[in-house]
């Protein structure tokens, strides 16, 4: 058994989940991130892997250290799995299955994120495992849940974003829908998964009983479209694509500043904010938010002309001094020099074993 990546410094006190053991079988982000969160709070997390079918983040997804593609040089894999231990088993052989079953029998939690039925066919289904160990908490996370007519449909984060309705809403009016960046629904779902596990642990303290959690990533993603879903349920209205426009704030958008690829994000929510913005910039517009929303295109053009000749950071400072909501659109490289992130220790150095 090996460490995947160690913490930047030894713990000075036990974590909230210290003494808990989690066994994890999964790939990519949806399952492993749940294990990562539990490890962050002190749980011992053991990841079971296969040498035959390596995790996609180990072998194909960049970046790789120094550009060399190798299982132990994959940055994404290290990020999703730091703080864990790792063991490889051949689950096509009875001995490998027996070893996995014995290890899971010593655990408090088992997390898996395969297509429904996969672990059951291996002899590691929730019913089998909980018959061995009634106190075991099993979290099964997959695209659309363990049951239903579409439970076995394959897909990645992009397909789930499309199914959940996000993609239909993204983009400019009368334009092609736009995919969300990355596996957004995966990241949403893991928060629900981790919270469900914590709730199950608390329940077990009171009852002594484990449970099986069926987490549909699809359903988790729907929670973040609640206003849009309620709009249709209550009023039968289907919102269209609106670009950067907001249902209330106006102006609300991203505007180019002087220099190559320099932008600010700006939003004005109240009439008082609009009064301050108008006096500060000299930009004219309707006195009401509704009027400004109806004349969005012209207003955006006037704001863009004003910001285009000015330094991004100076514009942000000017607007913020008067209490307006503005932020620079940071490049990824700028995140590493951001003073707020540095102050809060966002970028610790970790040791790769």
Tab-separated table of C-alpha atoms in Angstrom:
chain	number	residue	atom	x	y	z
A	1	UNK	CA	0.000	0.000	0.000
A	2	UNK	CA	1.398	3.402	-0.954
A	3	UNK	CA	0.703	7.050	-0.206
A	4	UNK	CA	-0.601	9.004	-3.204
A	5	UNK	CA	0.384	12.469	-1.962
A	6	UNK	CA	1.100	13.690	1.542
A	7	UNK	CA	-0.150	16.752	3.352
A	8	UNK	CA	1.988	19.915	3.407
A	9	UNK	CA	2.506	19.630	7.164
A	10	UNK	CA	1.708	17.192	9.943
A	11	UNK	CA	-1.629	17.695	11.707
A	12	UNK	CA	-1.367	19.438	15.062
A	13	UNK	CA	-4.683	17.932	16.190
A	14	UNK	CA	-6.824	15.001	15.060
A	15	UNK	CA	-9.350	15.701	12.334
A	16	UNK	CA	-13.086	15.383	12.891
A	17	UNK	CA	-13.069	12.016	11.090
A	18	UNK	CA	-9.922	10.699	12.732
A	19	UNK	CA	-10.270	6.962	13.361
A	20	UNK	CA	-12.639	6.470	10.424
A	21	UNK	CA	-11.612	4.213	7.545
A	22	UNK	CA	-12.928	4.764	4.018
A	23	UNK	CA	-12.369	2.374	1.116
A	24	UNK	CA	-12.860	3.956	-2.290
A	25	UNK	CA	-13.258	2.519	-5.775
A	26	UNK	CA	-13.870	5.041	-8.521
A	27	UNK	CA	-12.358	7.051	-11.323
A	28	UNK	CA	-12.016	10.643	-12.554
A	29	UNK	CA	-13.594	13.183	-10.182
A	30	UNK	CA	-17.026	12.140	-8.904
A	31	UNK	CA	-15.995	9.363	-6.498
A	32	UNK	CA	-12.398	10.311	-5.701
A	33	UNK	CA	-13.313	13.858	-4.645
A	34	UNK	CA	-15.679	12.505	-1.990
A	35	UNK	CA	-12.789	10.447	-0.635
A	36	UNK	CA	-10.504	13.484	-0.772
A	37	UNK	CA	-12.926	15.562	1.293
A	38	UNK	CA	-13.214	12.823	3.906
A	39	UNK	CA	-9.411	12.528	4.012
A	40	UNK	CA	-9.180	16.290	4.520
A	41	UNK	CA	-11.051	15.836	7.793
A	42	UNK	CA	-8.803	13.076	9.056
A	43	UNK	CA	-10.306	9.851	7.721
A	44	UNK	CA	-7.966	7.104	6.555
A	45	UNK	CA	-8.902	6.692	2.887
A	46	UNK	CA	-7.677	3.646	0.965
A	47	UNK	CA	-8.155	3.805	-2.780
A	48	UNK	CA	-8.404	0.470	-4.599
A	49	UNK	CA	-7.033	0.631	-8.142
A	50	UNK	CA	-6.438	-1.583	-11.136
A	51	UNK	CA	-3.160	-1.735	-13.039
A	52	UNK	CA	-5.058	-3.037	-16.061
A	53	UNK	CA	-7.621	-0.213	-16.279
A	54	UNK	CA	-5.904	2.852	-14.853
A	55	UNK	CA	-7.815	5.975	-13.884
A	56	UNK	CA	-8.183	8.365	-16.820
A	57	UNK	CA	-6.519	11.098	-14.762
A	58	UNK	CA	-3.433	8.922	-14.259
A	59	UNK	CA	-2.788	8.270	-17.927
A	60	UNK	CA	-4.532	10.603	-20.352
A	61	UNK	CA	-5.587	13.918	-18.809
A	62	UNK	CA	-3.027	16.772	-18.662
A	63	UNK	CA	-1.080	18.325	-17.100
A	64	UNK	CA	1.792	15.927	-16.472
A	65	UNK	CA	4.972	16.900	-14.650
A	66	UNK	CA	7.553	18.106	-17.214
A	67	UNK	CA	5.167	16.983	-19.960
A	68	UNK	CA	6.068	13.316	-19.411
A	69	UNK	CA	2.962	11.106	-19.480
A	70	UNK	CA	3.252	8.553	-16.671
A	71	UNK	CA	0.864	7.311	-13.952
A	72	UNK	CA	2.752	9.015	-11.113
A	73	UNK	CA	3.303	12.321	-12.932
A	74	UNK	CA	-0.358	13.285	-13.386
A	75	UNK	CA	-1.225	16.511	-11.579
A	76	UNK	CA	-4.998	16.091	-11.761
A	77	UNK	CA	-4.829	12.614	-10.268
A	78	UNK	CA	-2.602	13.827	-7.431
A	79	UNK	CA	-4.973	16.698	-6.670
A	80	UNK	CA	-8.091	14.518	-6.541
A	81	UNK	CA	-6.404	11.871	-4.418
A	82	UNK	CA	-4.021	13.576	-2.004
A	83	UNK	CA	-4.056	12.351	1.559
A	84	UNK	CA	-5.056	8.820	0.537
A	85	UNK	CA	-3.397	5.452	0.495
A	86	UNK	CA	-3.529	3.302	-2.615
A	87	UNK	CA	-3.545	-0.438	-3.246
A	88	UNK	CA	-3.906	-2.420	-6.463
A	89	UNK	CA	-5.988	-5.576	-6.714
A	90	UNK	CA	-6.974	-7.799	-9.603
A	91	UNK	CA	-10.735	-8.025	-9.165
A	92	UNK	CA	-11.057	-10.487	-12.047
A	93	UNK	CA	-9.698	-13.161	-9.726
A	94	UNK	CA	-11.476	-14.581	-6.695
A	95	UNK	CA	-8.511	-13.870	-4.421
A	96	UNK	CA	-8.532	-10.192	-5.374
A	97	UNK	CA	-12.265	-9.938	-4.688
A	98	UNK	CA	-11.831	-11.715	-1.355
A	99	UNK	CA	-9.076	-9.290	-0.355
A	100	UNK	CA	-11.215	-6.296	-1.331
A	101	UNK	CA	-14.186	-7.679	0.573
A	102	UNK	CA	-12.068	-8.279	3.649
A	103	UNK	CA	-10.625	-4.756	3.499
A	104	UNK	CA	-14.056	-3.165	3.061
A	105	UNK	CA	-15.191	-5.247	6.029
A	106	UNK	CA	-12.793	-3.223	8.203
A	107	UNK	CA	-14.089	0.114	6.899
A	108	UNK	CA	-16.712	2.552	8.087
A	109	UNK	CA	-17.505	3.823	4.586
A	110	UNK	CA	-17.263	2.383	1.073
A	111	UNK	CA	-17.408	4.844	-1.845
A	112	UNK	CA	-17.816	3.682	-5.448
A	113	UNK	CA	-18.584	5.600	-8.638
A	114	UNK	CA	-18.976	3.006	-11.372
A	115	UNK	CA	-21.874	2.289	-13.732
A	116	UNK	CA	-24.792	0.695	-11.822
A	117	UNK	CA	-24.289	-3.026	-11.317
A	118	UNK	CA	-20.512	-3.010	-11.837
A	119	UNK	CA	-19.446	-3.617	-8.234
A	120	UNK	CA	-22.303	-6.100	-7.717
A	121	UNK	CA	-21.015	-8.192	-10.634
A	122	UNK	CA	-17.624	-8.221	-8.931
A	123	UNK	CA	-19.200	-9.562	-5.748
A	124	UNK	CA	-18.890	-6.206	-3.971
A	125	UNK	CA	-22.456	-4.915	-4.167
A	126	UNK	CA	-23.983	-2.996	-1.275
A	127	UNK	CA	-26.259	-5.872	-0.203
A	128	UNK	CA	-23.353	-8.320	-0.053
A	129	UNK	CA	-21.051	-5.946	1.798
A	130	UNK	CA	-23.667	-4.853	4.318
A	131	UNK	CA	-24.616	-8.479	4.997
A	132	UNK	CA	-20.985	-8.937	6.080
A	133	UNK	CA	-20.877	-5.616	7.942
A	134	UNK	CA	-24.315	-4.141	8.870
A	135	UNK	CA	-22.749	-0.909	10.099
A	136	UNK	CA	-21.125	-0.160	6.734
A	137	UNK	CA	-22.102	3.036	4.919
A	138	UNK	CA	-22.071	2.572	1.137
A	139	UNK	CA	-22.115	5.578	-1.200
A	140	UNK	CA	-22.789	4.752	-4.854
A	141	UNK	CA	-22.378	7.772	-7.114
A	142	UNK	CA	-23.107	7.625	-10.837
A	143	UNK	CA	-24.506	9.708	-13.676
A	144	UNK	CA	-28.246	9.237	-13.179
A	145	UNK	CA	-28.664	7.043	-10.114
A	146	UNK	CA	-28.888	3.291	-9.604
A	147	UNK	CA	-32.466	2.924	-10.870
A	148	UNK	CA	-34.659	4.191	-13.699
A	149	UNK	CA	-34.839	3.839	-17.500
A	150	UNK	CA	-31.675	5.881	-18.065
A	151	UNK	CA	-29.588	4.568	-15.180
A	152	UNK	CA	-27.170	2.794	-17.515
A	153	UNK	CA	-26.658	5.653	-19.976
A	154	UNK	CA	-22.938	6.503	-20.157
A	155	UNK	CA	-21.676	10.068	-20.102
A	156	UNK	CA	-19.211	12.583	-18.753
A	157	UNK	CA	-19.636	15.959	-17.094
A	158	UNK	CA	-20.502	17.698	-20.363
A	159	UNK	CA	-23.405	15.349	-21.023
A	160	UNK	CA	-24.751	15.822	-17.489
A	161	UNK	CA	-24.577	19.613	-17.848
A	162	UNK	CA	-26.575	19.289	-21.053
A	163	UNK	CA	-29.141	16.958	-19.456
A	164	UNK	CA	-29.580	19.215	-16.425
A	165	UNK	CA	-30.452	22.230	-18.580
A	166	UNK	CA	-27.347	24.341	-17.957
A	167	UNK	CA	-26.127	24.243	-21.548
A	168	UNK	CA	-29.487	25.351	-22.943
A	169	UNK	CA	-29.210	28.550	-20.879
A	170	UNK	CA	-25.594	29.455	-21.698
A	171	UNK	CA	-24.581	31.672	-24.596
A	172	UNK	CA	-25.760	34.831	-26.291
A	173	UNK	CA	-29.384	35.134	-27.499
A	174	UNK	CA	-30.003	33.312	-30.801
A	175	UNK	CA	-26.584	31.636	-30.560
A	176	UNK	CA	-25.372	28.067	-30.148
A	177	UNK	CA	-25.641	26.725	-26.578
A	178	UNK	CA	-22.305	26.739	-24.740
A	179	UNK	CA	-20.873	23.855	-22.715
A	180	UNK	CA	-19.874	24.532	-19.131
A	181	UNK	CA	-16.149	24.456	-18.421
A	182	UNK	CA	-15.022	21.045	-17.212
A	183	UNK	CA	-17.035	18.388	-15.362
A	184	UNK	CA	-19.136	20.930	-13.465
A	185	UNK	CA	-21.796	18.453	-12.326
A	186	UNK	CA	-19.095	16.158	-10.921
A	187	UNK	CA	-17.905	18.964	-8.659
A	188	UNK	CA	-21.456	19.784	-7.588
A	189	UNK	CA	-22.334	16.173	-6.817
A	190	UNK	CA	-19.347	15.445	-4.586
A	191	UNK	CA	-20.474	18.063	-2.081
A	192	UNK	CA	-23.805	16.294	-1.749
A	193	UNK	CA	-22.010	12.955	-1.526
A	194	UNK	CA	-19.712	14.059	1.282
A	195	UNK	CA	-22.574	15.634	3.238
A	196	UNK	CA	-24.660	12.475	2.828
A	197	UNK	CA	-21.809	10.376	4.202
A	198	UNK	CA	-21.399	12.690	7.205
A	199	UNK	CA	-25.141	12.494	7.889
A	200	UNK	CA	-24.997	8.688	7.660
A	201	UNK	CA	-22.094	8.590	10.119
A	202	UNK	CA	-24.094	10.702	12.578
A	203	UNK	CA	-27.143	8.463	12.104
A	204	UNK	CA	-25.044	5.366	12.754
A	205	UNK	CA	-23.839	6.850	16.045
A	206	UNK	CA	-27.461	6.952	17.194
A	207	UNK	CA	-28.785	3.726	15.672
A	208	UNK	CA	-25.763	1.521	15.022
A	209	UNK	CA	-27.032	0.897	11.493
A	210	UNK	CA	-25.248	1.563	8.250
A	211	UNK	CA	-27.035	2.471	5.038
A	212	UNK	CA	-26.780	2.627	1.262
A	213	UNK	CA	-26.732	6.056	-0.408
A	214	UNK	CA	-27.770	6.279	-4.067
A	215	UNK	CA	-26.362	9.575	-5.378
A	216	UNK	CA	-27.506	10.734	-8.820
A	217	UNK	CA	-25.088	13.353	-10.133
A	218	UNK	CA	-27.811	14.468	-12.546
A	219	UNK	CA	-30.227	15.230	-9.706
A	220	UNK	CA	-27.523	17.014	-7.703
A	221	UNK	CA	-26.890	19.347	-10.636
A	222	UNK	CA	-30.564	20.272	-10.904
A	223	UNK	CA	-30.407	21.931	-7.475
A	224	UNK	CA	-28.366	24.760	-8.968
A	225	UNK	CA	-31.051	25.641	-11.507
A	226	UNK	CA	-33.780	26.043	-8.886
A	227	UNK	CA	-34.892	29.589	-9.914
A	228	UNK	CA	-35.201	28.568	-13.565
A	229	UNK	CA	-37.034	25.337	-12.737
A	230	UNK	CA	-39.434	27.193	-10.425
A	231	UNK	CA	-40.055	29.831	-13.103
A	232	UNK	CA	-41.286	27.130	-15.453
A	233	UNK	CA	-43.214	25.244	-12.761
A	234	UNK	CA	-44.975	28.385	-11.520
A	235	UNK	CA	-45.383	30.419	-14.696
A	236	UNK	CA	-44.741	28.093	-17.626
A	237	UNK	CA	-41.970	30.394	-18.840
A	238	UNK	CA	-38.773	28.967	-20.309
A	239	UNK	CA	-35.912	31.476	-19.985
A	240	UNK	CA	-33.781	31.893	-23.079
A	241	UNK	CA	-30.061	32.418	-23.423
A	242	UNK	CA	-29.087	35.877	-22.195
A	243	UNK	CA	-25.299	36.016	-22.417
A	244	UNK	CA	-23.963	37.971	-19.429
A	245	UNK	CA	-27.277	39.717	-18.748
A	246	UNK	CA	-28.956	39.325	-15.354
A	247	UNK	CA	-32.649	39.241	-14.481
A	248	UNK	CA	-32.201	42.163	-12.057
A	249	UNK	CA	-28.804	43.877	-12.278
A	250	UNK	CA	-28.052	46.319	-15.102
A	251	UNK	CA	-25.373	46.818	-16.193
A	252	UNK	CA	-24.112	43.295	-15.626
A	253	UNK	CA	-21.265	42.025	-17.762
A	254	UNK	CA	-17.601	41.713	-18.642
A	255	UNK	CA	-15.893	44.690	-20.284
A	256	UNK	CA	-12.562	45.004	-22.092
A	257	UNK	CA	-9.882	47.278	-20.641
A	258	UNK	CA	-6.643	48.654	-22.086
A	259	UNK	CA	-3.977	46.062	-22.858
A	260	UNK	CA	-4.066	42.564	-24.304
A	261	UNK	CA	-6.903	40.409	-22.963
A	262	UNK	CA	-7.618	42.588	-19.917
A	263	UNK	CA	-11.187	42.651	-18.628
A	264	UNK	CA	-13.337	43.598	-15.648
A	265	UNK	CA	-16.575	42.098	-14.344
A	266	UNK	CA	-19.079	44.733	-13.245
A	267	UNK	CA	-22.639	44.650	-11.905
A	268	UNK	CA	-24.982	47.377	-10.679
A	269	UNK	CA	-27.893	46.121	-8.572
A	270	UNK	CA	-29.553	49.125	-6.937
A	271	UNK	CA	-30.667	52.588	-8.015
A	272	UNK	CA	-28.188	54.107	-5.564
A	273	UNK	CA	-25.358	52.104	-7.131
A	274	UNK	CA	-26.466	53.311	-10.560
A	275	UNK	CA	-26.455	56.930	-9.378
A	276	UNK	CA	-22.892	56.547	-8.067
A	277	UNK	CA	-21.749	54.758	-11.232
A	278	UNK	CA	-23.304	57.381	-13.502
A	279	UNK	CA	-21.736	60.293	-11.592
A	280	UNK	CA	-18.351	58.577	-11.489
A	281	UNK	CA	-18.154	57.606	-15.158
A	282	UNK	CA	-20.437	60.064	-16.916
A	283	UNK	CA	-22.131	57.150	-18.692
A	284	UNK	CA	-25.816	57.819	-19.327
A	285	UNK	CA	-28.648	55.332	-19.121
A	286	UNK	CA	-32.231	54.821	-18.034
A	287	UNK	CA	-32.942	55.719	-14.398
A	288	UNK	CA	-34.559	52.346	-13.660
A	289	UNK	CA	-33.028	48.869	-13.814
A	290	UNK	CA	-35.849	47.691	-16.072
A	291	UNK	CA	-35.131	50.491	-18.510
A	292	UNK	CA	-31.429	49.721	-18.518
A	293	UNK	CA	-32.086	46.016	-19.070
A	294	UNK	CA	-34.260	46.841	-22.068
A	295	UNK	CA	-31.455	48.980	-23.500
A	296	UNK	CA	-28.689	46.581	-22.533
A	297	UNK	CA	-26.825	46.538	-25.854
A	298	UNK	CA	-26.325	50.297	-26.060
A	299	UNK	CA	-25.414	50.557	-22.379
A	300	UNK	CA	-22.836	47.780	-22.697
A	301	UNK	CA	-21.305	49.545	-25.700
A	302	UNK	CA	-20.948	52.830	-23.774
A	303	UNK	CA	-19.408	51.097	-20.766
A	304	UNK	CA	-17.064	49.130	-23.037
A	305	UNK	CA	-15.906	52.353	-24.711
A	306	UNK	CA	-15.212	53.875	-21.284
A	307	UNK	CA	-13.222	50.885	-19.956
A	308	UNK	CA	-11.337	50.202	-23.214
A	309	UNK	CA	-8.929	53.120	-22.721
A	310	UNK	CA	-8.322	52.541	-19.024
A	311	UNK	CA	-6.076	50.222	-17.046
A	312	UNK	CA	-7.971	47.255	-15.638
A	313	UNK	CA	-6.706	47.464	-12.081
A	314	UNK	CA	-7.148	51.240	-11.932
A	315	UNK	CA	-10.775	50.879	-13.048
A	316	UNK	CA	-11.403	48.258	-10.369
A	317	UNK	CA	-9.840	50.435	-7.654
A	318	UNK	CA	-11.844	53.467	-8.808
A	319	UNK	CA	-15.149	51.609	-8.734
A	320	UNK	CA	-14.464	49.822	-5.463
A	321	UNK	CA	-13.570	53.060	-3.679
A	322	UNK	CA	-17.170	54.180	-4.141
A	323	UNK	CA	-18.619	50.859	-2.994
A	324	UNK	CA	-19.434	49.527	-6.465
A	325	UNK	CA	-19.101	45.811	-7.271
A	326	UNK	CA	-16.245	45.244	-9.687
A	327	UNK	CA	-13.469	42.677	-10.042
A	328	UNK	CA	-10.654	41.995	-12.480
A	329	UNK	CA	-11.006	38.954	-14.719
A	330	UNK	CA	-7.850	37.186	-13.575
A	331	UNK	CA	-5.743	34.961	-15.764
A	332	UNK	CA	-4.812	31.627	-14.197
A	333	UNK	CA	-1.219	32.835	-13.770
A	334	UNK	CA	-2.461	35.776	-11.680
A	335	UNK	CA	-4.087	33.468	-9.143
A	336	UNK	CA	-0.618	32.486	-7.928
A	337	UNK	CA	0.206	36.107	-7.042
A	338	UNK	CA	-3.199	37.084	-5.664
A	339	UNK	CA	-2.591	38.535	-2.166
A	340	UNK	CA	-5.876	37.244	-0.724
A	341	UNK	CA	-5.178	33.657	-1.756
A	342	UNK	CA	-1.585	33.950	-0.528
A	343	UNK	CA	-2.743	35.267	2.851
A	344	UNK	CA	-5.094	32.322	3.298
A	345	UNK	CA	-2.475	29.729	2.343
A	346	UNK	CA	-4.201	28.549	-0.813
A	347	UNK	CA	-1.024	27.268	-2.468
A	348	UNK	CA	0.880	25.053	0.005
A	349	UNK	CA	3.721	22.870	-1.188
A	350	UNK	CA	2.983	19.149	-0.990
A	351	UNK	CA	5.371	16.236	-1.257
A	352	UNK	CA	4.767	13.635	-3.937
A	353	UNK	CA	6.088	10.294	-2.619
